[in-house]
Coordinates of C-alpha atoms in Angstrom, one line a residue:
M18 CA 15.4 -46.4 23.7
A19 CA 15.2 -49.5 25.9
K20 CA 18.2 -48.6 27.0
R21 CA 17.5 -45.4 27.9
K22 CA 14.6 -46.1 29.8
E23 CA 17.0 -48.8 31.5
L24 CA 19.5 -45.9 32.6
A25 CA 16.1 -43.9 33.9
A26 CA 15.5 -46.9 36.1
E27 CA 19.0 -47.0 37.3
F28 CA 19.6 -43.1 38.2
E29 CA 16.1 -43.5 40.3
K30 CA 16.8 -46.7 42.1
G31 CA 20.1 -45.7 43.2
I32 CA 22.4 -42.4 43.4
G33 CA 19.3 -40.4 42.2
K34 CA 17.1 -41.5 45.3
I35 CA 20.6 -40.4 47.2
V36 CA 20.3 -36.5 45.3
Q37 CA 16.8 -36.6 45.2
E38 CA 17.0 -36.6 49.6
R39 CA 19.7 -34.0 49.3
L40 CA 17.1 -31.9 47.4
I41 CA 14.7 -32.1 49.8
D42 CA 17.2 -31.3 52.6
L43 CA 18.1 -28.4 51.2
D44 CA 14.5 -27.0 50.5
S45 CA 13.9 -27.3 53.8
C46 CA 17.2 -25.5 54.6
S47 CA 15.8 -22.6 51.9
P48 CA 13.7 -19.1 53.0
N49 CA 11.4 -19.7 49.8
N50 CA 12.8 -22.6 47.6
W51 CA 16.0 -24.9 46.6
L52 CA 16.4 -23.4 43.3
N53 CA 16.1 -19.9 43.3
D54 CA 17.9 -19.2 46.9
N55 CA 21.1 -21.4 46.0
F56 CA 21.2 -22.0 42.3
W57 CA 19.2 -20.2 39.8
I58 CA 20.4 -16.7 39.2
K59 CA 23.9 -18.0 39.7
K60 CA 24.0 -21.5 37.0
A61 CA 21.5 -19.6 34.7
Y62 CA 23.1 -16.0 34.2
H63 CA 26.1 -14.6 36.6
E64 CA 28.4 -17.9 35.8
W65 CA 27.8 -17.1 32.5
R66 CA 30.9 -15.1 30.7
A67 CA 29.9 -13.9 27.6
P68 CA 29.3 -10.5 27.2
L69 CA 25.7 -8.8 27.9
P70 CA 24.1 -7.3 24.9
I71 CA 22.2 -9.1 22.5
N72 CA 23.5 -12.6 24.6
S73 CA 21.4 -12.0 27.8
N74 CA 19.6 -8.8 28.3
W75 CA 16.0 -8.4 27.0
W76 CA 14.8 -5.1 24.9
L77 CA 11.0 -3.9 24.3
L78 CA 10.0 -1.2 21.9
F79 CA 7.6 1.3 23.0
H80 CA 4.5 2.5 20.8
D81 CA 4.8 5.9 19.5
D82 CA 3.2 8.6 22.1
T83 CA 0.8 10.1 19.5
T84 CA 1.0 14.0 21.7
I85 CA 3.8 14.0 19.6
P86 CA 3.4 15.4 16.1
Q87 CA 3.4 12.6 13.4
E88 CA 6.0 15.0 11.3
I89 CA 8.1 14.8 14.1
R90 CA 8.0 11.0 15.2
D91 CA 8.4 10.7 11.0
S92 CA 11.3 12.4 11.0
I93 CA 15.4 12.0 11.4
P94 CA 16.9 14.9 13.1
Q95 CA 20.3 16.0 12.4
E96 CA 22.4 13.5 14.5
G97 CA 24.6 14.8 17.6
S98 CA 21.6 17.1 18.2
F99 CA 18.8 16.9 20.8
S100 CA 14.7 17.8 20.3
D101 CA 12.1 19.5 22.2
W102 CA 9.7 16.1 22.0
Q103 CA 12.6 14.1 22.9
I104 CA 13.4 15.5 26.0
R105 CA 9.8 16.2 26.7
R106 CA 9.1 12.4 26.2
A107 CA 11.8 11.6 28.9
A108 CA 10.6 13.7 31.4
W109 CA 7.1 12.2 31.1
L110 CA 8.7 8.6 31.0
V111 CA 10.6 9.0 34.3
G112 CA 7.5 10.8 35.7
R113 CA 5.4 7.1 34.5
F114 CA 8.2 4.9 35.8
T115 CA 8.3 6.7 39.1
D116 CA 4.7 6.8 39.5
F117 CA 4.3 3.0 39.2
K118 CA 7.7 2.5 41.8
D119 CA 5.7 4.9 44.7
K120 CA 2.5 2.5 44.1
L121 CA 4.8 -0.1 44.4
D122 CA 6.5 0.8 47.6
R123 CA 3.2 1.5 49.0
Q124 CA 1.9 -1.8 47.9
E125 CA -0.8 -0.8 45.6
I126 CA -0.4 -2.7 43.0
H127 CA -2.5 -5.6 43.1
P128 CA -0.7 -8.8 42.6
D129 CA -1.0 -10.4 38.9
S130 CA -3.0 -13.5 39.2
S131 CA -4.3 -16.6 36.8
R132 CA -7.2 -18.8 37.4
T133 CA -5.2 -21.0 39.4
G134 CA -4.1 -18.3 42.3
P135 CA -2.3 -15.2 42.6
F136 CA 1.6 -14.8 41.6
C137 CA 4.6 -14.0 43.6
M138 CA 5.7 -10.4 43.4
H139 CA 9.2 -10.5 44.4
Q140 CA 10.8 -9.7 41.1
Y141 CA 9.1 -6.5 41.2
T142 CA 11.0 -5.4 43.6
R143 CA 14.8 -6.7 41.7
L144 CA 14.0 -3.7 39.0
F145 CA 14.7 -0.5 40.6
N146 CA 18.1 0.7 42.1
I147 CA 19.6 -2.7 41.4
C148 CA 22.6 -3.7 39.3
R149 CA 25.0 -6.6 38.0
V150 CA 28.1 -6.4 39.1
P151 CA 31.1 -8.6 37.2
I152 CA 33.3 -10.4 39.2
V153 CA 35.6 -12.8 38.0
G154 CA 34.0 -16.2 37.6
C155 CA 30.6 -15.3 38.9
D156 CA 28.8 -12.1 39.0
R157 CA 26.8 -10.9 41.5
V158 CA 23.8 -8.2 41.4
T159 CA 23.8 -5.3 44.3
E160 CA 21.0 -5.0 47.1
P161 CA 19.2 -1.7 46.5
V162 CA 20.4 1.5 48.4
S163 CA 19.3 3.0 51.8
P164 CA 16.1 5.1 50.6
K165 CA 18.1 7.9 52.5
S166 CA 20.6 7.7 49.7
P167 CA 21.1 10.6 47.4
A168 CA 21.6 7.4 44.2
A169 CA 18.2 5.8 45.4
R170 CA 16.5 9.0 44.6
S171 CA 18.2 9.4 41.3
V172 CA 17.5 8.5 37.4
L173 CA 21.5 7.5 35.7
I174 CA 21.8 10.0 32.3
I175 CA 23.7 9.1 30.1
I176 CA 24.2 11.3 27.1
K177 CA 26.9 11.1 24.2
D178 CA 29.0 8.9 26.4
W179 CA 28.8 11.0 29.2
L180 CA 27.5 10.3 32.7
Y181 CA 25.3 12.4 34.7
S182 CA 23.1 11.8 37.7
L183 CA 19.5 13.5 38.4
E184 CA 17.5 13.7 41.6
V185 CA 13.8 13.1 40.6
Y186 CA 12.8 12.8 44.6
E187 CA 12.9 15.1 47.2
A188 CA 14.6 14.5 50.4
N189 CA 11.5 14.2 51.9
G190 CA 10.9 11.4 49.1
S191 CA 8.2 13.4 46.7
F192 CA 8.5 13.4 43.1
I193 CA 9.9 16.7 42.0
G194 CA 7.2 16.4 39.0
V195 CA 7.9 16.3 35.0
K196 CA 7.8 19.5 34.4
E197 CA 10.9 20.0 36.8
V198 CA 12.6 16.8 35.2
E199 CA 12.2 18.4 32.0
H200 CA 14.0 21.7 32.9
K201 CA 16.7 19.5 34.4
L202 CA 17.0 17.2 31.6
W203 CA 17.9 20.3 29.3
D204 CA 20.2 21.7 31.6
I205 CA 22.3 18.6 31.7
V206 CA 21.7 18.6 27.4
R207 CA 23.1 22.3 27.6
D208 CA 26.2 21.2 30.1
V209 CA 27.3 18.4 27.4
E210 CA 26.7 21.0 24.4
S211 CA 28.9 23.7 27.1
R212 CA 31.3 20.8 27.3
E213 CA 32.0 19.9 23.6
Q214 CA 32.5 23.7 23.0
K215 CA 35.0 23.6 24.9
G216 CA 36.6 20.5 22.8
E217 CA 36.0 18.2 25.7
T218 CA 35.6 14.3 24.1
P219 CA 34.1 11.9 26.9
V220 CA 36.3 8.3 27.3
P221 CA 33.6 6.1 26.8
V222 CA 33.7 4.2 30.5
N223 CA 30.6 2.4 29.7
I224 CA 31.5 0.5 26.5
L225 CA 33.2 -1.7 29.2
T226 CA 30.0 -3.4 30.5
A227 CA 29.6 -4.6 27.0
D228 CA 32.4 -6.7 27.3
E229 CA 33.6 -10.4 27.9
R230 CA 32.2 -11.0 32.2
D231 CA 35.8 -11.4 33.4
T232 CA 37.3 -8.6 31.4
W233 CA 35.1 -6.1 32.9
A234 CA 35.4 -7.3 36.3
R235 CA 39.3 -7.0 35.8
N236 CA 38.9 -3.6 34.2
R237 CA 36.1 -2.5 36.7
E238 CA 38.6 -3.5 39.3
Y239 CA 41.7 -1.0 38.0
L240 CA 39.2 1.5 38.0
M241 CA 38.1 1.2 41.2
A242 CA 42.0 0.8 42.8
L243 CA 42.5 4.2 40.2
S244 CA 40.6 6.7 42.6
P245 CA 38.4 6.7 45.4
E246 CA 36.4 9.1 43.1
N247 CA 35.8 6.1 40.9
R248 CA 34.0 4.0 43.6
S249 CA 31.6 7.5 44.3
V250 CA 30.6 7.3 40.9
M251 CA 30.0 3.7 40.7
K252 CA 28.2 3.4 43.7
M253 CA 25.8 6.8 42.1
I254 CA 25.7 4.6 39.2
E255 CA 24.6 1.1 40.3
G256 CA 22.0 2.5 43.0
S257 CA 20.4 4.9 40.7
L258 CA 16.8 4.2 40.1
F259 CA 17.1 3.0 36.3
A260 CA 19.1 4.4 33.5
L261 CA 17.9 7.2 31.1
C262 CA 19.9 7.2 28.0
L263 CA 19.4 10.1 25.6
D264 CA 20.3 9.5 22.4
A265 CA 21.5 12.4 20.0
H266 CA 20.3 10.5 16.8
T267 CA 17.4 8.4 14.9
L268 CA 18.6 5.2 13.5
A269 CA 17.5 5.1 9.9
P270 CA 15.0 2.6 8.5
R271 CA 16.8 -0.9 8.0
P272 CA 15.2 -2.3 4.7
S273 CA 15.6 -5.8 3.9
S274 CA 16.4 -7.0 0.4
Q275 CA 15.6 -10.6 1.5
S276 CA 12.3 -10.3 2.5
P277 CA 11.7 -6.9 1.7
H278 CA 7.5 -7.6 2.3
L279 CA 8.0 -9.6 5.4
T280 CA 10.2 -6.7 7.0
K281 CA 9.2 -2.8 8.9
P282 CA 12.5 -1.0 8.4
N283 CA 11.6 1.6 10.9
I284 CA 10.6 -0.9 13.5
D285 CA 13.9 -2.9 12.6
A286 CA 15.6 0.1 13.2
Q287 CA 14.2 0.6 16.8
V288 CA 15.0 -2.9 17.3
L289 CA 18.8 -2.3 16.6
N290 CA 18.6 1.0 19.1
C291 CA 17.1 -1.0 21.7
A292 CA 19.0 -3.9 21.8
A293 CA 22.2 -2.8 21.6
G294 CA 22.4 1.3 21.3
G295 CA 22.9 1.1 17.5
P296 CA 25.6 -0.2 16.0
T297 CA 28.2 0.7 18.2
G298 CA 26.9 -0.2 21.7
A299 CA 27.4 3.4 22.7
N300 CA 25.3 5.4 25.4
R301 CA 24.5 2.4 27.2
W302 CA 25.2 1.0 30.9
F303 CA 24.6 -2.7 29.6
D304 CA 24.7 -3.9 33.9
K305 CA 21.8 -1.9 34.5
A306 CA 18.1 -3.8 35.2
L307 CA 16.0 -1.0 33.3
T308 CA 17.6 1.3 31.0
V309 CA 15.2 3.3 28.8
C310 CA 16.1 4.7 25.3
V311 CA 14.9 8.0 23.4
E312 CA 15.9 9.0 20.4
N313 CA 15.9 12.4 19.2
N314 CA 12.6 12.3 17.0
G315 CA 10.8 10.8 20.1
R316 CA 10.9 7.3 19.5
A317 CA 11.5 5.0 22.8
G318 CA 12.0 1.7 24.1
M319 CA 14.0 0.0 26.9
M320 CA 16.3 -2.8 27.7
G321 CA 17.2 -4.6 30.7
E322 CA 20.0 -6.8 32.5
H323 CA 17.9 -10.3 32.7
S324 CA 19.1 -11.8 36.0
P325 CA 17.1 -10.0 38.8
C326 CA 13.8 -10.5 37.1
D327 CA 12.2 -12.2 34.1
A328 CA 11.1 -9.5 31.0
L329 CA 7.2 -10.2 31.8
I330 CA 7.9 -7.9 34.8
P331 CA 9.5 -5.2 33.0
S332 CA 6.7 -5.4 30.2
I333 CA 4.2 -5.1 32.6
I334 CA 5.5 -2.0 34.3
V335 CA 6.0 -0.7 30.4
D336 CA 2.9 -1.4 29.8
Y337 CA 1.6 1.0 32.7
A338 CA 4.3 3.2 32.0
I339 CA 3.2 4.1 28.4
A340 CA -0.6 3.5 28.7
E341 CA -0.9 7.3 29.7
H342 CA 0.6 9.7 26.4
I343 CA 2.2 13.0 27.2
K344 CA 0.1 15.2 28.8
P345 CA 1.0 19.1 27.8
E346 CA -1.2 20.4 30.7
A347 CA 1.6 18.9 32.6
F348 CA 4.4 21.0 31.7
D349 CA 4.3 24.5 31.7
S350 CA 4.6 25.8 28.1
A351 CA 5.4 24.6 24.7
A352 CA 8.2 22.1 24.2
G353 CA 11.1 23.5 24.5
K354 CA 9.6 26.9 24.6
W355 CA 11.4 28.0 28.1
S356 CA 14.3 29.9 29.5
L357 CA 16.9 27.5 31.5
D358 CA 18.1 30.6 33.3
T359 CA 15.6 31.1 36.0
E360 CA 15.9 31.6 39.8
D361 CA 14.6 27.7 40.3
S362 CA 17.3 26.1 38.0
V363 CA 20.3 28.3 39.8
N364 CA 18.8 27.4 43.4
K365 CA 17.8 23.8 43.0
K366 CA 20.2 22.2 40.3
Q367 CA 19.7 18.3 41.5
W368 CA 21.9 17.0 38.9
Q369 CA 26.1 16.1 39.0
R370 CA 28.2 15.1 36.7
L371 CA 29.7 11.5 36.9
D372 CA 33.1 11.7 35.9
W373 CA 35.7 9.3 36.1
V374 CA 39.4 9.7 37.0
L375 CA 41.2 8.0 34.2
D376 CA 44.5 6.9 32.8
D377 CA 46.0 5.5 29.7
T378 CA 45.1 2.1 30.4
V379 CA 41.5 2.4 30.8
R380 CA 41.8 4.3 27.5
K381 CA 43.0 1.8 25.7
E382 CA 41.0 -1.0 27.1
C383 CA 37.6 1.6 26.3
E384 CA 39.0 1.0 22.9
S385 CA 39.5 -2.3 22.3
A386 CA 36.4 -3.0 24.3
S387 CA 34.6 -0.5 21.8
Q388 CA 35.7 -2.7 18.7
R389 CA 34.7 -5.8 20.1
A390 CA 31.0 -4.8 20.8
K391 CA 31.2 -3.3 17.2
A392 CA 31.9 -6.8 16.3
L393 CA 29.4 -8.6 18.5
I394 CA 26.2 -6.7 17.1
A395 CA 27.5 -6.7 13.6
D396 CA 27.0 -10.4 13.9
S397 CA 23.5 -10.2 15.4
D398 CA 20.7 -9.9 12.8
P399 CA 17.0 -9.1 15.1
S400 CA 14.2 -8.2 13.2
Q401 CA 10.9 -8.0 13.9
L402 CA 7.7 -9.9 11.7
W403 CA 4.4 -8.9 12.1
F404 CA 2.0 -11.8 10.9
A405 CA -1.6 -10.0 10.6
E406 CA -3.7 -12.5 8.6
Y407 CA -5.5 -13.4 11.6
G408 CA -4.3 -13.3 15.6
A409 CA -5.5 -14.7 19.1
D410 CA -9.1 -14.0 18.7
W411 CA -9.4 -16.0 15.6
I412 CA -7.1 -19.0 17.0
K413 CA -9.5 -18.9 20.3
T414 CA -12.8 -18.1 18.9
Y415 CA -12.6 -20.2 15.4
A416 CA -10.1 -22.5 15.8
K417 CA -10.7 -22.8 19.5
L418 CA -7.7 -23.6 20.2
S419 CA -4.9 -22.0 22.6
P420 CA -3.0 -19.2 20.8
D421 CA 0.2 -19.5 22.7
A422 CA 0.3 -23.5 21.4
Y423 CA -1.0 -22.7 18.7
I424 CA 1.8 -20.5 17.9
Q425 CA 4.5 -23.2 19.0
M426 CA 3.2 -25.5 16.5
A427 CA 3.9 -23.2 14.2
L428 CA 7.5 -22.4 15.3
Q429 CA 8.1 -26.2 15.4
L430 CA 6.9 -26.0 11.5
A431 CA 8.8 -23.4 10.7
W432 CA 11.8 -24.6 12.3
Y433 CA 11.3 -28.1 10.4
K434 CA 11.0 -26.2 7.2
D435 CA 13.8 -24.5 7.7
Q436 CA 16.3 -27.2 9.0
G437 CA 14.8 -30.6 7.7
S438 CA 15.0 -31.9 11.3
M439 CA 13.6 -31.3 15.3
T440 CA 15.1 -29.5 18.0
A441 CA 15.0 -29.1 21.4
T442 CA 12.7 -26.2 21.8
Y443 CA 12.5 -24.0 25.0
E444 CA 9.8 -22.1 25.6
T445 CA 9.2 -20.2 29.5
A446 CA 7.2 -21.6 32.3
S447 CA 6.5 -18.9 35.0
T448 CA 6.6 -20.4 38.3
R449 CA 5.4 -17.2 40.1
L450 CA 2.8 -19.3 41.4
F451 CA 5.4 -20.1 44.4
A452 CA 7.7 -17.7 46.5
H453 CA 10.4 -16.3 44.6
G454 CA 9.4 -18.8 41.7
R455 CA 11.2 -18.0 38.4
T456 CA 10.8 -20.6 35.0
D457 CA 10.6 -23.9 34.2
V458 CA 10.6 -25.2 30.9
I459 CA 8.1 -26.1 27.9
R460 CA 9.4 -28.6 25.9
T461 CA 7.4 -27.8 22.7
L462 CA 9.4 -30.6 21.0
S463 CA 6.9 -33.8 21.5
T464 CA 5.6 -37.1 19.9
D465 CA 2.7 -35.0 19.4
S466 CA 4.5 -32.0 17.7
R467 CA 6.6 -34.4 16.1
S468 CA 3.7 -36.1 14.3
F469 CA 1.9 -32.9 13.7
V470 CA 5.4 -31.4 11.9
K471 CA 5.5 -34.3 9.7
S472 CA 2.1 -34.8 8.6
M473 CA 2.4 -31.0 7.5
A474 CA 5.8 -32.5 5.2
D475 CA 3.8 -35.3 4.2
P476 CA 1.8 -34.4 0.9
S477 CA -0.2 -37.7 1.2
S478 CA -1.6 -36.3 4.6
S479 CA -4.8 -35.4 4.4
R480 CA -6.4 -31.7 5.7
S481 CA -8.8 -33.8 8.6
V482 CA -5.4 -36.1 9.5
R483 CA -3.3 -32.6 9.5
L484 CA -5.9 -30.9 12.0
G485 CA -6.3 -33.9 14.4
L486 CA -3.0 -34.3 14.8
L487 CA -2.3 -30.4 15.5
Q488 CA -5.5 -30.6 18.1
K489 CA -3.7 -33.4 19.9
A490 CA -0.1 -31.5 19.9
V491 CA -1.8 -28.4 21.2
A492 CA -3.7 -30.7 23.9
S493 CA -0.3 -32.1 25.0
H494 CA 1.1 -28.3 25.0
N495 CA -1.1 -27.3 27.3
L496 CA -1.0 -29.9 29.4
Y497 CA 3.0 -29.5 29.5
T498 CA 3.0 -25.9 30.0
R499 CA 0.5 -26.4 33.4
D500 CA 2.5 -29.0 34.7
A501 CA 5.6 -26.9 34.5
S502 CA 4.1 -24.1 35.7
T503 CA 2.6 -26.0 38.7
G504 CA 6.1 -27.2 39.9
K505 CA 6.1 -30.5 37.5
G506 CA 8.5 -29.7 35.2
A507 CA 11.6 -32.4 34.7
D508 CA 14.2 -29.8 33.9
R509 CA 14.9 -27.4 37.0
H510 CA 14.2 -30.9 39.0
L511 CA 16.8 -32.7 36.9
M512 CA 19.0 -29.7 36.9
G513 CA 19.2 -29.7 40.6
L514 CA 19.4 -32.9 41.2
K515 CA 22.9 -33.2 38.8
W516 CA 24.4 -30.2 40.4
L517 CA 24.0 -32.3 44.1
L518 CA 26.3 -34.4 42.9
R519 CA 29.8 -34.9 44.6
D520 CA 33.2 -35.2 43.4
G521 CA 34.1 -38.8 42.3
E522 CA 29.5 -39.3 41.9
T523 CA 28.5 -39.7 38.1
S524 CA 25.6 -41.1 36.5
P525 CA 25.1 -42.9 33.2
F526 CA 21.9 -40.8 32.9
F527 CA 23.8 -37.7 32.8
E528 CA 26.8 -38.8 30.9
D529 CA 24.2 -40.0 28.2
P530 CA 24.6 -37.8 24.9
L531 CA 21.0 -37.7 24.5
Y532 CA 20.6 -35.7 27.7
S533 CA 22.7 -33.0 26.3
K534 CA 21.3 -32.8 23.3
S535 CA 18.1 -32.6 24.9
A536 CA 18.8 -29.2 26.0
E537 CA 21.0 -27.7 23.1
W538 CA 18.2 -25.2 22.5
K539 CA 18.7 -23.8 19.1
L540 CA 15.1 -22.7 19.4
S541 CA 14.9 -20.5 22.6
T542 CA 11.2 -19.2 22.3
S543 CA 8.7 -17.0 25.1
G544 CA 5.3 -15.7 24.9
L545 CA 4.6 -12.2 26.6
S546 CA 1.2 -10.2 26.9
A547 CA -0.9 -9.2 23.8
G548 CA 1.3 -6.4 23.0
T549 CA -0.6 -3.8 22.3
R550 CA 1.2 -1.0 23.3
F551 CA 4.5 -2.5 22.3
F552 CA 5.7 -2.2 18.7
G553 CA 8.3 -5.8 19.3
T554 CA 10.1 -7.1 21.5
G555 CA 13.0 -9.6 21.7
F556 CA 16.0 -11.7 22.8
G557 CA 19.5 -13.1 21.1
T558 CA 19.8 -17.0 20.1
V559 CA 21.0 -19.0 23.0
W560 CA 22.8 -21.3 20.6
P561 CA 24.9 -19.7 17.1
D562 CA 23.1 -22.0 15.4
G563 CA 19.6 -21.0 16.7
Y564 CA 17.1 -18.3 16.8
G565 CA 16.0 -16.3 19.8
I566 CA 12.3 -15.6 19.5
N567 CA 9.7 -13.5 21.6
Y568 CA 6.4 -13.5 20.3
L569 CA 3.1 -11.1 21.1
A570 CA -0.4 -12.6 20.5
G571 CA -2.3 -10.0 19.5
P572 CA -6.2 -10.1 19.3
K573 CA -6.0 -9.5 15.4
L574 CA -1.8 -9.0 15.3
I575 CA 0.6 -11.6 15.8
K576 CA 4.4 -9.7 16.3
F577 CA 7.5 -12.1 16.3
G578 CA 10.9 -10.5 17.6
I579 CA 13.8 -13.3 15.7
E580 CA 17.1 -13.1 16.1
S581 CA 19.9 -15.2 14.7
K582 CA 24.1 -14.5 14.0
V583 CA 25.2 -13.0 10.5
S584 CA 28.0 -15.4 11.0
C585 CA 26.1 -18.6 11.0
E586 CA 25.5 -20.4 7.4
K587 CA 22.9 -22.5 9.0
T588 CA 20.4 -19.9 9.8
S589 CA 19.1 -16.7 8.5
T590 CA 16.4 -14.4 10.4
H591 CA 14.5 -13.3 7.1
A592 CA 14.4 -16.8 5.5
F593 CA 13.2 -18.1 9.2
K594 CA 10.4 -15.2 9.0
T595 CA 9.1 -16.6 5.4
R596 CA 9.1 -20.0 7.4
V597 CA 7.0 -18.4 10.4
V598 CA 4.3 -17.1 8.2
E599 CA 4.2 -19.7 5.3
S600 CA 3.7 -22.0 8.5
L601 CA 0.9 -19.9 9.9
Q602 CA -1.1 -19.7 6.6
E603 CA -0.9 -23.4 5.8
M604 CA -2.1 -24.2 9.5
G605 CA -5.0 -21.5 8.7
A606 CA -5.6 -23.4 5.9
L607 CA -6.9 -26.6 7.6
F608 CA -9.5 -24.8 8.8
D609 CA -12.6 -24.2 6.5
A610 CA -12.7 -21.3 4.2
E611 CA -15.0 -19.4 6.6
G612 CA -12.6 -19.3 9.8
A613 CA -9.9 -18.0 6.5
T614 CA -9.0 -13.9 6.1
K615 CA -7.5 -12.3 3.5
A616 CA -3.7 -11.6 3.9
K617 CA -2.8 -7.8 5.3
L618 CA 1.1 -8.3 5.5

């Protein structure tokens, strides 16, 4: 340790002092800040060549819409079919999302804020009408198209791997209404059914978006050169408001033999559908910033490409979108009980097919990409854990601790139980107090958190000692959270200094193996809101022998979305769920019996 302190001191006085001045100069030339204007999206996302599903994209599971009859929500309709309530909920969600966008465009959304101050709202502008574009070596994100463009007024509709564009705004900017959207969605469904009856089958070009990024980039270049019509189709896809996937299935429950008492089979089925489009990755365009998925029993969720904004932003939008359930009076009859053959539907089509010009080369690439996507998804083991013994209210009012820091300590203890060692841990800190701020790192693993975990593993440690160490670890975590959120975090700063080293320049500080080890985020975590309107959330593990964990700390219920790799013998999603429950129970027992609650798992 003394040697490493010496390396840090040498860096600070030597080359570190020089690159710090370069960083100051870069910041003075940046419109918003040195990190996000010059490095972040490229280094954190666009240079990473791994496929987007599971690895990079986030997912959110919507609560049920209780306007839909319970028997419909509990059913598994025939595969290949579409239901009245599915189409109605899809239309309603389109209306709710566009309503939020309209308010955003009129600047009627009050800025997010905390006790420290208001947050930058720039990320809200990076969700609608944009799309990631694969480019060999480093991807890019499109800019929103002109509001006058038909693409800007349209939603990308994906049904059974067929693509359509549905204009949901008139040329004057007015929304056509949920009733009309429902009509048009049924028109498109009937068009798909007509094509199937004629023996047509789609070539799933969209599965190419699930591939390794350089492979997809080269296939996209080939596709664009094949015909000018393909460029027109791509412009409509990339410029569309968002994607709406109508799935002709409802995935069956996914029970677990390893931890049946900790598993919600229906929720885990919803996870698989939202995270990856089911076991095949079909019926998705993974590059879109926002994708809403509706199964044929009305179950819904969302996934999105991570680079334009952090998952907290779409979660806030979704919270608005699903706050109001379907209002039957907004439609003109009972779900599905109306005729399509009306003068209105004939005169105002407002949708179009997005058909590709293809050859055998593209068809073969789609077949190969499909096999790779299936293997990628099969290796992913995502699952939700609902812990109901206590929630954020108990942690705040009885334990008198920060719920987020408390949960982070539980994850530290769970990892130690699971692996027998400590690991570098990433928790997301929002830096939206600054213009165009994104994130920094809250390093949960600290001297204090380690001491707490070690005391919990030591049978001779008393309850009072363990409790004192927990309180100290939580206090340290709260301080680190505050520092990381207010521009005093270490990780982004050190990364910037390292990036500004020129060819031939080096530093033993950065070459130290411990420096690299400290950024092996085998425990990658992030907390969102209380999530009372979500069944769950999630993202994939960053390291193949680690866990990706997203959690929602509700008043009475804490929901964890946990993902690991099937191929890794060192990790197990279901085993880790057990460790999380054990850790939360043991931590709760540190407080006297008055604060304990009966297990409700």
